[in-house]
Amino acid sequence: MAEQSTVTFIITRQDSPESEPYDETFEVPYRKNMNVISALMEIQRNPVNTDGKKTTPVMWEMSCLEEVCGACSMVINGTARQSCAALVDKLEQPIRLAPMTTFPVVRDLIVDRERMFDALKQVRAWIPIDGTHDLGPGPRMPENKRQWAYELSKCMTCGVCLEACPNVNDKSDFIGPAALSQARLFNAHPTGAMNASERLEGLMEDGGLSGCGNSQNCVQVCPKGIPLTTSIAAMNRATTVHAFKSFFGSDSSL
């Protein structure tokens, strides 16, 4: 790798949501320890393909460049991942870049992740505090609960788990594993627990937990190592208990 002078990228491009995708090949100067984002920046500075034709700069999203924001998700050599953390030295060449297929393409490598954020709305993935007056210090969480809840809080809505899930597609309304795990996170919070039943109801709606096929692809690709399948199992149990309580009454012994 140290002896090579250029790196070849084959990029799937799309000029608009309505246009047809096409592949375009670029060569960029090789630098040691470069990542995919730095290569895309080089193409942006000098958008000339391997045919010597000047073209439009490749469009993609990024923000933190530290695998925290989740914005730079794309399919790299057939696997959805963060392009800021994808090192060229560790990738098979030529390197193929494509947008995630689960979401509608906006342009080139940019996709519309609205579906993912709508899912968070369905499960009420927030704690409703209006902030109009001082509520004082919040309730403390037991340390053992705080530790696993912190792991769930690492979700950066990158969409990689939805891309890997075979049950998330244009023929299904399944909300995906990320939203299921976030419902567990907020239900575990001492304040969020006040609205736990609303989140469970959201999980029981169309597209909720019943859409999971337990393929477990999500937990294998999550860049943060979030225990998504553990959350899905926990929410399955919680919704079952909630359904029994709703049917038999809250005074029933379960």
PDB file of N, CA, C and O in Angstrom, residues 197-244:
ATOM      1  N   SER A 197     -45.868   4.200  29.201  1.00  0.00           N
ATOM      2  CA  SER A 197     -46.994   3.540  28.537  1.00  0.00           C
ATOM      3  C   SER A 197     -47.227   4.114  27.140  1.00  0.00           C
ATOM      4  O   SER A 197     -47.599   3.382  26.214  1.00  0.00           O
ATOM      5  N   GLU A 198     -46.979   5.410  26.948  1.00  0.00           N
ATOM      6  CA  GLU A 198     -47.152   6.021  25.625  1.00  0.00           C
ATOM      7  C   GLU A 198     -46.148   5.440  24.633  1.00  0.00           C
ATOM      8  O   GLU A 198     -46.481   5.188  23.473  1.00  0.00           O
ATOM      9  N   ARG A 199     -44.929   5.231  25.100  1.00  0.00           N
ATOM     10  CA  ARG A 199     -43.917   4.662  24.209  1.00  0.00           C
ATOM     11  C   ARG A 199     -44.233   3.205  23.881  1.00  0.00           C
ATOM     12  O   ARG A 199     -44.035   2.761  22.747  1.00  0.00           O
ATOM     13  N   LEU A 200     -44.714   2.480  24.855  1.00  0.00           N
ATOM     14  CA  LEU A 200     -45.086   1.089  24.599  1.00  0.00           C
ATOM     15  C   LEU A 200     -46.244   1.009  23.613  1.00  0.00           C
ATOM     16  O   LEU A 200     -46.279   0.133  22.741  1.00  0.00           O
ATOM     17  N   GLU A 201     -47.191   1.941  23.737  1.00  0.00           N
ATOM     18  CA  GLU A 201     -48.297   1.983  22.775  1.00  0.00           C
ATOM     19  C   GLU A 201     -47.769   2.265  21.369  1.00  0.00           C
ATOM     20  O   GLU A 201     -48.251   1.698  20.384  1.00  0.00           O
ATOM     21  N   GLY A 202     -46.771   3.130  21.282  1.00  0.00           N
ATOM     22  CA  GLY A 202     -46.164   3.425  19.983  1.00  0.00           C
ATOM     23  C   GLY A 202     -45.499   2.200  19.381  1.00  0.00           C
ATOM     24  O   GLY A 202     -45.552   1.974  18.171  1.00  0.00           O
ATOM     25  N   LEU A 203     -44.874   1.383  20.240  1.00  0.00           N
ATOM     26  CA  LEU A 203     -44.233   0.159  19.763  1.00  0.00           C
ATOM     27  C   LEU A 203     -45.252  -0.879  19.315  1.00  0.00           C
ATOM     28  O   LEU A 203     -44.934  -1.766  18.522  1.00  0.00           O
ATOM     29  N   MET A 204     -46.480  -0.761  19.821  1.00  0.00           N
ATOM     30  CA  MET A 204     -47.526  -1.723  19.485  1.00  0.00           C
ATOM     31  C   MET A 204     -48.343  -1.290  18.273  1.00  0.00           C
ATOM     32  O   MET A 204     -49.221  -2.021  17.820  1.00  0.00           O
ATOM     33  N   GLU A 205     -48.056  -0.102  17.750  1.00  0.00           N
ATOM     34  CA  GLU A 205     -48.756   0.378  16.560  1.00  0.00           C
ATOM     35  C   GLU A 205     -48.216  -0.319  15.309  1.00  0.00           C
ATOM     36  O   GLU A 205     -47.241  -1.080  15.363  1.00  0.00           O
ATOM     37  N   ASP A 206     -48.852  -0.050  14.180  1.00  0.00           N
ATOM     38  CA  ASP A 206     -48.379  -0.593  12.902  1.00  0.00           C
ATOM     39  C   ASP A 206     -46.927  -0.168  12.680  1.00  0.00           C
ATOM     40  O   ASP A 206     -46.574   1.000  12.880  1.00  0.00           O
ATOM     41  N   GLY A 207     -46.119  -1.103  12.260  1.00  0.00           N
ATOM     42  CA  GLY A 207     -44.709  -0.816  12.026  1.00  0.00           C
ATOM     43  C   GLY A 207     -43.841  -0.969  13.247  1.00  0.00           C
ATOM     44  O   GLY A 207     -42.625  -0.757  13.174  1.00  0.00           O
ATOM     45  N   GLY A 208     -44.447  -1.331  14.369  1.00  0.00           N
ATOM     46  CA  GLY A 208     -43.696  -1.459  15.614  1.00  0.00           C
ATOM     47  C   GLY A 208     -42.985  -2.792  15.744  1.00  0.00           C
ATOM     48  O   GLY A 208     -42.499  -3.373  14.773  1.00  0.00           O
ATOM     49  N   LEU A 209     -42.969  -3.296  16.959  1.00  0.00           N
ATOM     50  CA  LEU A 209     -42.218  -4.512  17.263  1.00  0.00           C
ATOM     51  C   LEU A 209     -42.612  -5.719  16.413  1.00  0.00           C
ATOM     52  O   LEU A 209     -41.787  -6.584  16.133  1.00  0.00           O
ATOM     53  N   SER A 210     -43.865  -5.774  16.009  1.00  0.00           N
ATOM     54  CA  SER A 210     -44.328  -6.927  15.232  1.00  0.00           C
ATOM     55  C   SER A 210     -43.612  -7.038  13.886  1.00  0.00           C
ATOM     56  O   SER A 210     -43.620  -8.100  13.260  1.00  0.00           O
ATOM     57  N   GLY A 211     -42.978  -5.954  13.434  1.00  0.00           N
ATOM     58  CA  GLY A 211     -42.278  -5.980  12.151  1.00  0.00           C
ATOM     59  C   GLY A 211     -40.877  -6.558  12.222  1.00  0.00           C
ATOM     60  O   GLY A 211     -40.247  -6.787  11.196  1.00  0.00           O
ATOM     61  N   CYS A 212     -40.358  -6.812  13.442  1.00  0.00           N
ATOM     62  CA  CYS A 212     -38.996  -7.331  13.595  1.00  0.00           C
ATOM     63  C   CYS A 212     -38.968  -8.820  13.285  1.00  0.00           C
ATOM     64  O   CYS A 212     -39.752  -9.598  13.850  1.00  0.00           O
ATOM     65  N   GLY A 213     -38.072  -9.240  12.412  1.00  0.00           N
ATOM     66  CA  GLY A 213     -37.917 -10.647  12.061  1.00  0.00           C
ATOM     67  C   GLY A 213     -36.787 -11.337  12.791  1.00  0.00           C
ATOM     68  O   GLY A 213     -36.467 -12.486  12.507  1.00  0.00           O
ATOM     69  N   ASN A 214     -36.144 -10.605  13.750  1.00  0.00           N
ATOM     70  CA  ASN A 214     -35.065 -11.169  14.571  1.00  0.00           C
ATOM     71  C   ASN A 214     -33.898 -11.697  13.730  1.00  0.00           C
ATOM     72  O   ASN A 214     -33.301 -12.725  14.037  1.00  0.00           O
ATOM     73  N   SER A 215     -33.555 -10.980  12.670  1.00  0.00           N
ATOM     74  CA  SER A 215     -32.404 -11.385  11.856  1.00  0.00           C
ATOM     75  C   SER A 215     -31.083 -11.103  12.560  1.00  0.00           C
ATOM     76  O   SER A 215     -30.051 -11.712  12.263  1.00  0.00           O
ATOM     77  N   GLN A 216     -31.099 -10.124  13.485  1.00  0.00           N
ATOM     78  CA  GLN A 216     -29.934  -9.734  14.286  1.00  0.00           C
ATOM     79  C   GLN A 216     -28.805  -9.115  13.462  1.00  0.00           C
ATOM     80  O   GLN A 216     -27.669  -9.012  13.923  1.00  0.00           O
ATOM     81  N   ASN A 217     -29.118  -8.687  12.237  1.00  0.00           N
ATOM     82  CA  ASN A 217     -28.112  -7.972  11.439  1.00  0.00           C
ATOM     83  C   ASN A 217     -27.733  -6.648  12.087  1.00  0.00           C
ATOM     84  O   ASN A 217     -26.587  -6.195  11.990  1.00  0.00           O
ATOM     85  N   CYS A 218     -28.712  -6.018  12.739  1.00  0.00           N
ATOM     86  CA  CYS A 218     -28.509  -4.672  13.276  1.00  0.00           C
ATOM     87  C   CYS A 218     -27.379  -4.619  14.294  1.00  0.00           C
ATOM     88  O   CYS A 218     -26.528  -3.729  14.256  1.00  0.00           O
ATOM     89  N   VAL A 219     -27.365  -5.584  15.210  1.00  0.00           N
ATOM     90  CA  VAL A 219     -26.377  -5.558  16.276  1.00  0.00           C
ATOM     91  C   VAL A 219     -24.978  -5.853  15.736  1.00  0.00           C
ATOM     92  O   VAL A 219     -23.967  -5.457  16.334  1.00  0.00           O
ATOM     93  N   GLN A 220     -24.900  -6.505  14.592  1.00  0.00           N
ATOM     94  CA  GLN A 220     -23.596  -6.825  14.003  1.00  0.00           C
ATOM     95  C   GLN A 220     -22.953  -5.620  13.320  1.00  0.00           C
ATOM     96  O   GLN A 220     -21.721  -5.542  13.228  1.00  0.00           O
ATOM     97  N   VAL A 221     -23.770  -4.684  12.826  1.00  0.00           N
ATOM     98  CA  VAL A 221     -23.215  -3.563  12.067  1.00  0.00           C
ATOM     99  C   VAL A 221     -23.168  -2.256  12.844  1.00  0.00           C
ATOM    100  O   VAL A 221     -22.522  -1.301  12.399  1.00  0.00           O
ATOM    101  N   CYS A 222     -23.837  -2.180  13.995  1.00  0.00           N
ATOM    102  CA  CYS A 222     -23.891  -0.911  14.735  1.00  0.00           C
ATOM    103  C   CYS A 222     -22.478  -0.412  15.045  1.00  0.00           C
ATOM    104  O   CYS A 222     -21.706  -1.095  15.716  1.00  0.00           O
ATOM    105  N   PRO A 223     -22.115   0.783  14.584  1.00  0.00           N
ATOM    106  CA  PRO A 223     -20.752   1.286  14.806  1.00  0.00           C
ATOM    107  C   PRO A 223     -20.447   1.588  16.269  1.00  0.00           C
ATOM    108  O   PRO A 223     -19.283   1.700  16.651  1.00  0.00           O
ATOM    109  N   LYS A 224     -21.481   1.702  17.091  1.00  0.00           N
ATOM    110  CA  LYS A 224     -21.283   1.981  18.511  1.00  0.00           C
ATOM    111  C   LYS A 224     -21.439   0.742  19.385  1.00  0.00           C
ATOM    112  O   LYS A 224     -21.355   0.834  20.611  1.00  0.00           O
ATOM    113  N   GLY A 225     -21.700  -0.399  18.763  1.00  0.00           N
ATOM    114  CA  GLY A 225     -21.812  -1.626  19.535  1.00  0.00           C
ATOM    115  C   GLY A 225     -22.999  -1.642  20.484  1.00  0.00           C
ATOM    116  O   GLY A 225     -22.954  -2.289  21.540  1.00  0.00           O
ATOM    117  N   ILE A 226     -24.065  -0.953  20.124  1.00  0.00           N
ATOM    118  CA  ILE A 226     -25.246  -0.894  20.986  1.00  0.00           C
ATOM    119  C   ILE A 226     -25.947  -2.256  20.995  1.00  0.00           C
ATOM    120  O   ILE A 226     -26.143  -2.860  19.933  1.00  0.00           O
ATOM    121  N   PRO A 227     -26.342  -2.759  22.164  1.00  0.00           N
ATOM    122  CA  PRO A 227     -27.011  -4.071  22.247  1.00  0.00           C
ATOM    123  C   PRO A 227     -28.461  -3.992  21.760  1.00  0.00           C
ATOM    124  O   PRO A 227     -29.407  -4.100  22.545  1.00  0.00           O
ATOM    125  N   LEU A 228     -28.639  -3.827  20.473  1.00  0.00           N
ATOM    126  CA  LEU A 228     -29.964  -3.599  19.912  1.00  0.00           C
ATOM    127  C   LEU A 228     -30.896  -4.788  20.105  1.00  0.00           C
ATOM    128  O   LEU A 228     -32.082  -4.616  20.407  1.00  0.00           O
ATOM    129  N   THR A 229     -30.377  -5.999  19.931  1.00  0.00           N
ATOM    130  CA  THR A 229     -31.240  -7.170  20.073  1.00  0.00           C
ATOM    131  C   THR A 229     -31.679  -7.358  21.522  1.00  0.00           C
ATOM    132  O   THR A 229     -32.784  -7.845  21.785  1.00  0.00           O
ATOM    133  N   THR A 230     -30.836  -6.972  22.468  1.00  0.00           N
ATOM    134  CA  THR A 230     -31.223  -7.019  23.877  1.00  0.00           C
ATOM    135  C   THR A 230     -32.372  -6.051  24.142  1.00  0.00           C
ATOM    136  O   THR A 230     -33.321  -6.370  24.862  1.00  0.00           O
ATOM    137  N   SER A 231     -32.293  -4.871  23.528  1.00  0.00           N
ATOM    138  CA  SER A 231     -33.372  -3.888  23.675  1.00  0.00           C
ATOM    139  C   SER A 231     -34.668  -4.383  23.046  1.00  0.00           C
ATOM    140  O   SER A 231     -35.753  -4.189  23.600  1.00  0.00           O
ATOM    141  N   ILE A 232     -34.555  -5.022  21.892  1.00  0.00           N
ATOM    142  CA  ILE A 232     -35.748  -5.540  21.229  1.00  0.00           C
ATOM    143  C   ILE A 232     -36.418  -6.594  22.095  1.00  0.00           C
ATOM    144  O   ILE A 232     -37.643  -6.614  22.259  1.00  0.00           O
ATOM    145  N   ALA A 233     -35.619  -7.483  22.692  1.00  0.00           N
ATOM    146  CA  ALA A 233     -36.168  -8.511  23.582  1.00  0.00           C
ATOM    147  C   ALA A 233     -36.833  -7.875  24.807  1.00  0.00           C
ATOM    148  O   ALA A 233     -37.924  -8.301  25.227  1.00  0.00           O
ATOM    149  N   ALA A 234     -36.188  -6.865  25.375  1.00  0.00           N
ATOM    150  CA  ALA A 234     -36.739  -6.193  26.554  1.00  0.00           C
ATOM    151  C   ALA A 234     -38.049  -5.494  26.223  1.00  0.00           C
ATOM    152  O   ALA A 234     -39.009  -5.527  27.013  1.00  0.00           O
ATOM    153  N   MET A 235     -38.117  -4.868  25.061  1.00  0.00           N
ATOM    154  CA  MET A 235     -39.337  -4.187  24.670  1.00  0.00           C
ATOM    155  C   MET A 235     -40.447  -5.157  24.287  1.00  0.00           C
ATOM    156  O   MET A 235     -41.633  -4.873  24.464  1.00  0.00           O
ATOM    157  N   ASN A 236     -40.070  -6.323  23.779  1.00  0.00           N
ATOM    158  CA  ASN A 236     -41.072  -7.367  23.529  1.00  0.00           C
ATOM    159  C   ASN A 236     -41.745  -7.771  24.824  1.00  0.00           C
ATOM    160  O   ASN A 236     -42.976  -7.905  24.887  1.00  0.00           O
ATOM    161  N   ARG A 237     -40.953  -7.985  25.845  1.00  0.00           N
ATOM    162  CA  ARG A 237     -41.517  -8.349  27.147  1.00  0.00           C
ATOM    163  C   ARG A 237     -42.362  -7.216  27.712  1.00  0.00           C
ATOM    164  O   ARG A 237     -43.471  -7.437  28.214  1.00  0.00           O
ATOM    165  N   ALA A 238     -41.850  -5.983  27.632  1.00  0.00           N
ATOM    166  CA  ALA A 238     -42.557  -4.834  28.203  1.00  0.00           C
ATOM    167  C   ALA A 238     -43.908  -4.602  27.523  1.00  0.00           C
ATOM    168  O   ALA A 238     -44.902  -4.303  28.185  1.00  0.00           O
ATOM    169  N   THR A 239     -43.952  -4.744  26.206  1.00  0.00           N
ATOM    170  CA  THR A 239     -45.221  -4.541  25.499  1.00  0.00           C
ATOM    171  C   THR A 239     -46.207  -5.670  25.792  1.00  0.00           C
ATOM    172  O   THR A 239     -47.416  -5.443  25.860  1.00  0.00           O
ATOM    173  N   THR A 240     -45.691  -6.891  25.990  1.00  0.00           N
ATOM    174  CA  THR A 240     -46.572  -8.005  26.342  1.00  0.00           C
ATOM    175  C   THR A 240     -47.213  -7.779  27.708  1.00  0.00           C
ATOM    176  O   THR A 240     -48.429  -7.953  27.884  1.00  0.00           O
ATOM    177  N   VAL A 241     -46.398  -7.376  28.680  1.00  0.00           N
ATOM    178  CA  VAL A 241     -46.920  -7.069  30.016  1.00  0.00           C
ATOM    179  C   VAL A 241     -47.915  -5.919  29.944  1.00  0.00           C
ATOM    180  O   VAL A 241     -48.989  -5.958  30.576  1.00  0.00           O
ATOM    181  N   HIS A 242     -47.573  -4.904  29.171  1.00  0.00           N
ATOM    182  CA  HIS A 242     -48.465  -3.743  29.038  1.00  0.00           C
ATOM    183  C   HIS A 242     -49.799  -4.142  28.407  1.00  0.00           C
ATOM    184  O   HIS A 242     -50.853  -3.660  28.821  1.00  0.00           O
ATOM    185  N   ALA A 243     -49.751  -5.023  27.422  1.00  0.00           N
ATOM    186  CA  ALA A 243     -50.981  -5.471  26.771  1.00  0.00           C
ATOM    187  C   ALA A 243     -51.871  -6.235  27.745  1.00  0.00           C
ATOM    188  O   ALA A 243     -53.094  -6.044  27.766  1.00  0.00           O
ATOM    189  N   PHE A 244     -51.278  -7.087  28.573  1.00  0.00           N
ATOM    190  CA  PHE A 244     -52.057  -7.833  29.575  1.00  0.00           C
ATOM    191  C   PHE A 244     -52.662  -6.887  30.599  1.00  0.00           C
ATOM    192  O   PHE A 244     -53.830  -7.035  30.994  1.00  0.00           O
TER     193      PHE A 244
END
